[in-house]
Tab-separated table of C-alpha atoms in Angstrom:
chain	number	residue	atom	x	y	z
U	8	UNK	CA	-81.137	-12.016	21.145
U	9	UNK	CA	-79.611	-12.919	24.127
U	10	UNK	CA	-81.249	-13.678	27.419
U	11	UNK	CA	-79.980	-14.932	31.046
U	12	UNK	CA	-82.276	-17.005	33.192
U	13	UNK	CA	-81.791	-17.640	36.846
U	14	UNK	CA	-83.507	-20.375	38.208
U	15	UNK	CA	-84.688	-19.699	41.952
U	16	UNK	CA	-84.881	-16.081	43.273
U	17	UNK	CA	-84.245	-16.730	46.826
U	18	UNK	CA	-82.122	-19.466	47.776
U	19	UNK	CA	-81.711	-20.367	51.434
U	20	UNK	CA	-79.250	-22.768	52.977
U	21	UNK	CA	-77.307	-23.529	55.948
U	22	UNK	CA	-73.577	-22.518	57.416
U	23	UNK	CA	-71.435	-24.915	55.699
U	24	UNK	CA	-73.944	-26.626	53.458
U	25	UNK	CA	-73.158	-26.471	49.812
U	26	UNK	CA	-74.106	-23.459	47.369
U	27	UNK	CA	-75.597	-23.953	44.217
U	28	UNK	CA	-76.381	-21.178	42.063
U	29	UNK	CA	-78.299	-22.065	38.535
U	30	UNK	CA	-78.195	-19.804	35.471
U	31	UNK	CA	-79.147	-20.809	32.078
U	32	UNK	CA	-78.605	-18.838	28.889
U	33	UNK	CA	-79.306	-18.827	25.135
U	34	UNK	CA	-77.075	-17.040	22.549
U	35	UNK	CA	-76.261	-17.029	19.052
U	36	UNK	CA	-73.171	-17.188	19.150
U	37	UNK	CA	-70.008	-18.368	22.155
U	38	UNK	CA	-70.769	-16.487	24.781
U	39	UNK	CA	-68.505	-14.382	27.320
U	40	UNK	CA	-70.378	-15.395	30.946
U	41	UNK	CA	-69.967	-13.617	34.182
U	42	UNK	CA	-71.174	-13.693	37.867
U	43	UNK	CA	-71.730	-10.338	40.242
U	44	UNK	CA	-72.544	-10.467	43.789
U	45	UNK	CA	-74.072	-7.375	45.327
U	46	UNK	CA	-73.729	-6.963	49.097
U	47	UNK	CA	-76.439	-4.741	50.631
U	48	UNK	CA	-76.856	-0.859	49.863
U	49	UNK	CA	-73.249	-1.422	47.577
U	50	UNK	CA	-73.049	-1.427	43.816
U	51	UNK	CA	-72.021	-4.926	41.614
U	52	UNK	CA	-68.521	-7.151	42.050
U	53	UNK	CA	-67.071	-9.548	39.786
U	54	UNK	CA	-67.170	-12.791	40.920
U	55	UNK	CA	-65.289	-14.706	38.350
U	56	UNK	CA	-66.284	-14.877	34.261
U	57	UNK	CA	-65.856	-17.176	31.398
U	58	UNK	CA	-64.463	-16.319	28.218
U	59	UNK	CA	-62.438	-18.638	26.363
U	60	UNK	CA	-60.347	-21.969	27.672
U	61	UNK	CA	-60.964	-23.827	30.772
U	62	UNK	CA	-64.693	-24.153	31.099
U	63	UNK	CA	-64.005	-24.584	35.202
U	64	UNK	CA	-63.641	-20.747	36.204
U	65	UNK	CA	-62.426	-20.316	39.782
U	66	UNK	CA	-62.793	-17.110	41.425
U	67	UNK	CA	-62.865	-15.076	44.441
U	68	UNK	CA	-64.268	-15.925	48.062
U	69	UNK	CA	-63.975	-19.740	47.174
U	70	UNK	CA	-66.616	-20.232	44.424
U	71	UNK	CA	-66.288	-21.611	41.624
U	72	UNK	CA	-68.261	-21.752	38.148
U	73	UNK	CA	-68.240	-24.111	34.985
U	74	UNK	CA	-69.350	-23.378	31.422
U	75	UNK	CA	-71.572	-26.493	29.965
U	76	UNK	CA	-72.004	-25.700	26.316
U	77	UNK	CA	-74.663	-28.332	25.823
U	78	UNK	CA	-76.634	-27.618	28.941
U	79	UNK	CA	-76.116	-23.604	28.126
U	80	UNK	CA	-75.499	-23.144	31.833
U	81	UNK	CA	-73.383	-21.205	34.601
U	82	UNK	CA	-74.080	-22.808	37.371
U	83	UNK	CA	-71.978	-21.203	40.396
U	84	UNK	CA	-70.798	-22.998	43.108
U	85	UNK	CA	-69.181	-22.870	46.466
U	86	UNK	CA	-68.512	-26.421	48.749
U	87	UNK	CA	-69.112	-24.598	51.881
U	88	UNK	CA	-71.553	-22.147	52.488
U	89	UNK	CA	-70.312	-18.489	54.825
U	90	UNK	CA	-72.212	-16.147	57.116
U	91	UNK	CA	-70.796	-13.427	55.005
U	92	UNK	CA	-72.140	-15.342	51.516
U	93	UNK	CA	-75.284	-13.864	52.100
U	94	UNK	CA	-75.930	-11.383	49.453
U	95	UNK	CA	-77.799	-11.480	45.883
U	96	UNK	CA	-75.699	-12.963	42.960
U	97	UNK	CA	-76.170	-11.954	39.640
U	98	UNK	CA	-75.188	-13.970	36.043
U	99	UNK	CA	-74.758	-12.218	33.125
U	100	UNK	CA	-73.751	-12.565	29.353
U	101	UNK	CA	-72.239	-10.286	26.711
U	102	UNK	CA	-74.614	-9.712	23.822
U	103	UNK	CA	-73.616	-11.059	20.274
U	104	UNK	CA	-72.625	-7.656	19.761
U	105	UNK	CA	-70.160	-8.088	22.063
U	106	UNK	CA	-70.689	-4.688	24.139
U	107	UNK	CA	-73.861	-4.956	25.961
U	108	UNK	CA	-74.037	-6.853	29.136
U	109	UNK	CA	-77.455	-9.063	29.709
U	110	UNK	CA	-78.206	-9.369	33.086
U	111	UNK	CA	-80.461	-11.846	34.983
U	112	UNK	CA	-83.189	-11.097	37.181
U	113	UNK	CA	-80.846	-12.353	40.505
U	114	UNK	CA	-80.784	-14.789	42.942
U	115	UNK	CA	-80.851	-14.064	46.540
U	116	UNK	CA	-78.312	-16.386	49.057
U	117	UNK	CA	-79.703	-16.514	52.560
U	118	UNK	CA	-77.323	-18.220	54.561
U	119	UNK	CA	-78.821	-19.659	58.280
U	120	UNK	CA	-76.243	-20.520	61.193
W	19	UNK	CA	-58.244	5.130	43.680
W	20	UNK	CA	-61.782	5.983	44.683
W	21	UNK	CA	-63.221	3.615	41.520
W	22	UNK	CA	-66.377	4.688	40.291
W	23	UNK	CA	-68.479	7.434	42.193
W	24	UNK	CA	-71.764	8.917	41.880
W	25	UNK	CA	-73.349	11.392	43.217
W	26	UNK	CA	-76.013	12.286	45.169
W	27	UNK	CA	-76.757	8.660	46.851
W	28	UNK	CA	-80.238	9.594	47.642
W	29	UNK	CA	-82.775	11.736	45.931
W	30	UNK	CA	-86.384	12.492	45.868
W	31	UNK	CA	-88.234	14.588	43.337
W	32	UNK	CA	-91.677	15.308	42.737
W	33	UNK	CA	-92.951	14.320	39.216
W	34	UNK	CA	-91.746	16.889	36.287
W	35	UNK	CA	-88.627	17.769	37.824
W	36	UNK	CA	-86.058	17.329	36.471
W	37	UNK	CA	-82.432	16.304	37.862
W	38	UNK	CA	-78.756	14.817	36.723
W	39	UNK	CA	-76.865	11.823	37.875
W	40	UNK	CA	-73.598	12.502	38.258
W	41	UNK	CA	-70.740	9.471	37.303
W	42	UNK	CA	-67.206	9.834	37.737
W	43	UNK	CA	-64.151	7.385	37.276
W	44	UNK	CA	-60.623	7.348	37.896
W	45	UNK	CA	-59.261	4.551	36.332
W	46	UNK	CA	-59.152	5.686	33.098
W	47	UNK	CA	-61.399	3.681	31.317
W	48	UNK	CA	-62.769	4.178	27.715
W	49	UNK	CA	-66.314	2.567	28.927
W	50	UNK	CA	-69.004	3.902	30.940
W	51	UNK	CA	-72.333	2.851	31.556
W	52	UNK	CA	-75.767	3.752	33.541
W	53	UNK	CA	-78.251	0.793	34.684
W	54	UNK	CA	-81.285	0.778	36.741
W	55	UNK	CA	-82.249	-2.375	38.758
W	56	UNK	CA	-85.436	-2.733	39.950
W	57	UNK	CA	-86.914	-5.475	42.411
W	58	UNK	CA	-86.678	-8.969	40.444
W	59	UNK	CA	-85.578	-7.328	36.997
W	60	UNK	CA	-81.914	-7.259	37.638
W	61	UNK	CA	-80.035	-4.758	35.845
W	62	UNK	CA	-81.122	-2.796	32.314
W	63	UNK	CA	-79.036	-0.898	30.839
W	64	UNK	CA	-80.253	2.880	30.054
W	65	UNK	CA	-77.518	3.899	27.839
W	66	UNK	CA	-73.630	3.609	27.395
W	67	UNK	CA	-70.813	5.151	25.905
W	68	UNK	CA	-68.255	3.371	24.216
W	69	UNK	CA	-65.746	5.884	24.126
W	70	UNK	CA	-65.245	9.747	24.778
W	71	UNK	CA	-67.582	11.471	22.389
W	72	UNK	CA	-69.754	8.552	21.964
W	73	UNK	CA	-73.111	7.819	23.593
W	74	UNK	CA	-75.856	5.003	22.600
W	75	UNK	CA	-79.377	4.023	23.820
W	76	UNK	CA	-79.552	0.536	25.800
W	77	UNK	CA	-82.626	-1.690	26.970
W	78	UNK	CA	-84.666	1.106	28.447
W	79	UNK	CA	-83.663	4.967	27.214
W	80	UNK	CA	-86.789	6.244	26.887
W	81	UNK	CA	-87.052	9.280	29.902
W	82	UNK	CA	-83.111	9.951	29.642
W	83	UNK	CA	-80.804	11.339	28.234
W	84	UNK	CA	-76.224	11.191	28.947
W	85	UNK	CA	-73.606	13.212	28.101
W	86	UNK	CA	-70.141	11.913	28.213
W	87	UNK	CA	-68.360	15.231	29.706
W	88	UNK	CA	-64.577	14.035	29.105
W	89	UNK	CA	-63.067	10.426	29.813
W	90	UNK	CA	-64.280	10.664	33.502
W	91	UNK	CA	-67.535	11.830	33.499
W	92	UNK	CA	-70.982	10.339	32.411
W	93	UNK	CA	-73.975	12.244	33.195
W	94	UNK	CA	-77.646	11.245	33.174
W	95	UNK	CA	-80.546	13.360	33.305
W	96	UNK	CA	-84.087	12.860	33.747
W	97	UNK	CA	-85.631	16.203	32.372
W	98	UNK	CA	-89.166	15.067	33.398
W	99	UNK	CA	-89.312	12.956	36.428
W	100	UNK	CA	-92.427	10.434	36.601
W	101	UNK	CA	-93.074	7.670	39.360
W	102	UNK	CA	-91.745	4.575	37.045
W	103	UNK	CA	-88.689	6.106	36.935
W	104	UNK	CA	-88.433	5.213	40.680
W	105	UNK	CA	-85.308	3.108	41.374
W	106	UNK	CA	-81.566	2.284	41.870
W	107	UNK	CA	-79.314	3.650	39.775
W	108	UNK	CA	-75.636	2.149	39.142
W	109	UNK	CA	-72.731	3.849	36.738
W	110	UNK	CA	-70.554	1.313	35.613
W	111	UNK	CA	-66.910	1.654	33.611
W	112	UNK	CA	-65.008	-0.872	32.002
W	113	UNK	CA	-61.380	-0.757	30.682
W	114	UNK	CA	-62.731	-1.032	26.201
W	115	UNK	CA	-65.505	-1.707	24.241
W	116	UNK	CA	-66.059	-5.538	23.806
W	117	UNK	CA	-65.263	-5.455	19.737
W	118	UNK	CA	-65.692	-8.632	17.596
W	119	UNK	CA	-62.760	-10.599	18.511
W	120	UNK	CA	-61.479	-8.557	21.942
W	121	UNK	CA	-62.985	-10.667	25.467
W	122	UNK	CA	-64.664	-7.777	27.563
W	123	UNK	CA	-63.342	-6.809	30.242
W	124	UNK	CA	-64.514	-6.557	33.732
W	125	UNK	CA	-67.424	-3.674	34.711
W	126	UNK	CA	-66.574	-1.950	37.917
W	127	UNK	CA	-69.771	-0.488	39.840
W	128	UNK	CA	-70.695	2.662	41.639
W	129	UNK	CA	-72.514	2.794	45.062
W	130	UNK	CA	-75.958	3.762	43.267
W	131	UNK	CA	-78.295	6.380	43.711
W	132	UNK	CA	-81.488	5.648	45.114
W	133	UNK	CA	-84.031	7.802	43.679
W	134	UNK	CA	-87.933	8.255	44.370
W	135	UNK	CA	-90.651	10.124	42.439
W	136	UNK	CA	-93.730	10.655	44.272
């Protein structure tokens, strides 16, 4: 079965500091990766996904996310840390299946000025 | 296009009631979905349908049950509310089923309903 770990459930850091975002996974088979980020009282946006090709995924509001086959991580990134980051980011994985999406447990970004 | 929307965005029942969550879409996907995310779980998935006419159990169907209504609409009911079933629920749509070979495509989220059984 497939699973999704992320690795820290609160994150803090500062203005302009650097984001890291860690999420490990285990599956079967290649898997089809993804990133949300919920923003307060507001359902679930797509951040950027992997599915085949480039394993360097850009995607929207400047981060960025790359697929390391032997690590089995989805580590998401962003060089410089907004006010308006703040929010709690989700990785997820489609199931061998290929239908059912696995969420992780989530990661909340605090973001200090 | 309004997206996904559900209705109501807050409810509270007392335990054994019994009340639907109402889904709607308008951008004409086959997918739909209902999840429940609780504090530090992240999302489970409740049930799905693939396609008009189609429903199937998920992670945690056990309380629930869906009807898909037409291409729009995916219901879910809780016939007999109890306290555990206390939480935030999302619909979800995506453009096709994810079938052996086909990438998936992208879910696009309701608001949520926030819903408490005392």
């Amino acid at each position: 079965a497939q699973s999704v770990t992320q690795l820290g459930s609160h994150v803090s850091v500062s203005e302009g500091a650097l984001v890291l975002l860690r999420c490990n996974y285990s599956s079967s088979v290649p898997p089809y990766l993804f990133w949300y980020v919920q923003y307060p009282n507001q359902g679930l946006q797509l951040l950027l996904k992997y599915t085949t090709g480039a394993t360097l995924v850009k995607g929207i509001n400047g981060f960025e996310a790359e697929f390391k086959k032997s690590e089995t991580s989805f580590h998401l990134t962003k060089p410089s840390a907004h006010m308006s980051d703040a929010a709690e980011y989700f990785c997820a994985v489609i199931n061998t299946g290929g239908f059912k999406t696995i969420f992780g447990a989530g990661t909340r970004l605090f973001v200090k000025a | 296009n309004a997206g996904v929307t559900q209705t109501p965005k807050f409810q509270v029942l007392k335990t054994g009631q019994s009340m639907t969550l109402q889904c709607a879409q308008d951008m004409n996907h086959n997918s739909m979905y209902w999840y429940r995310q609780d504090p530090g779980m992240g999302l489970r998935l409740i049930y799905y349908s693939a396609s008009e006419g189609t429903t199937d159990k998920g992670e945690v169907p056990n309380g629930y049950n869906v009807s898909r209504l037409n291409k729009r609409e995916f219901s879910l009911r809780l016939e007999s509310a109890a306290p555990s079933q206390t939480s935030v629920y999302f619909c979800a749509s995506s453009q096709r089923g994810t079938g052996t070979g086909r990438a998936p495509d992208t879910q696009y989220f309701g608001p949520g309903t926030r819903l408490t059984v005392l």
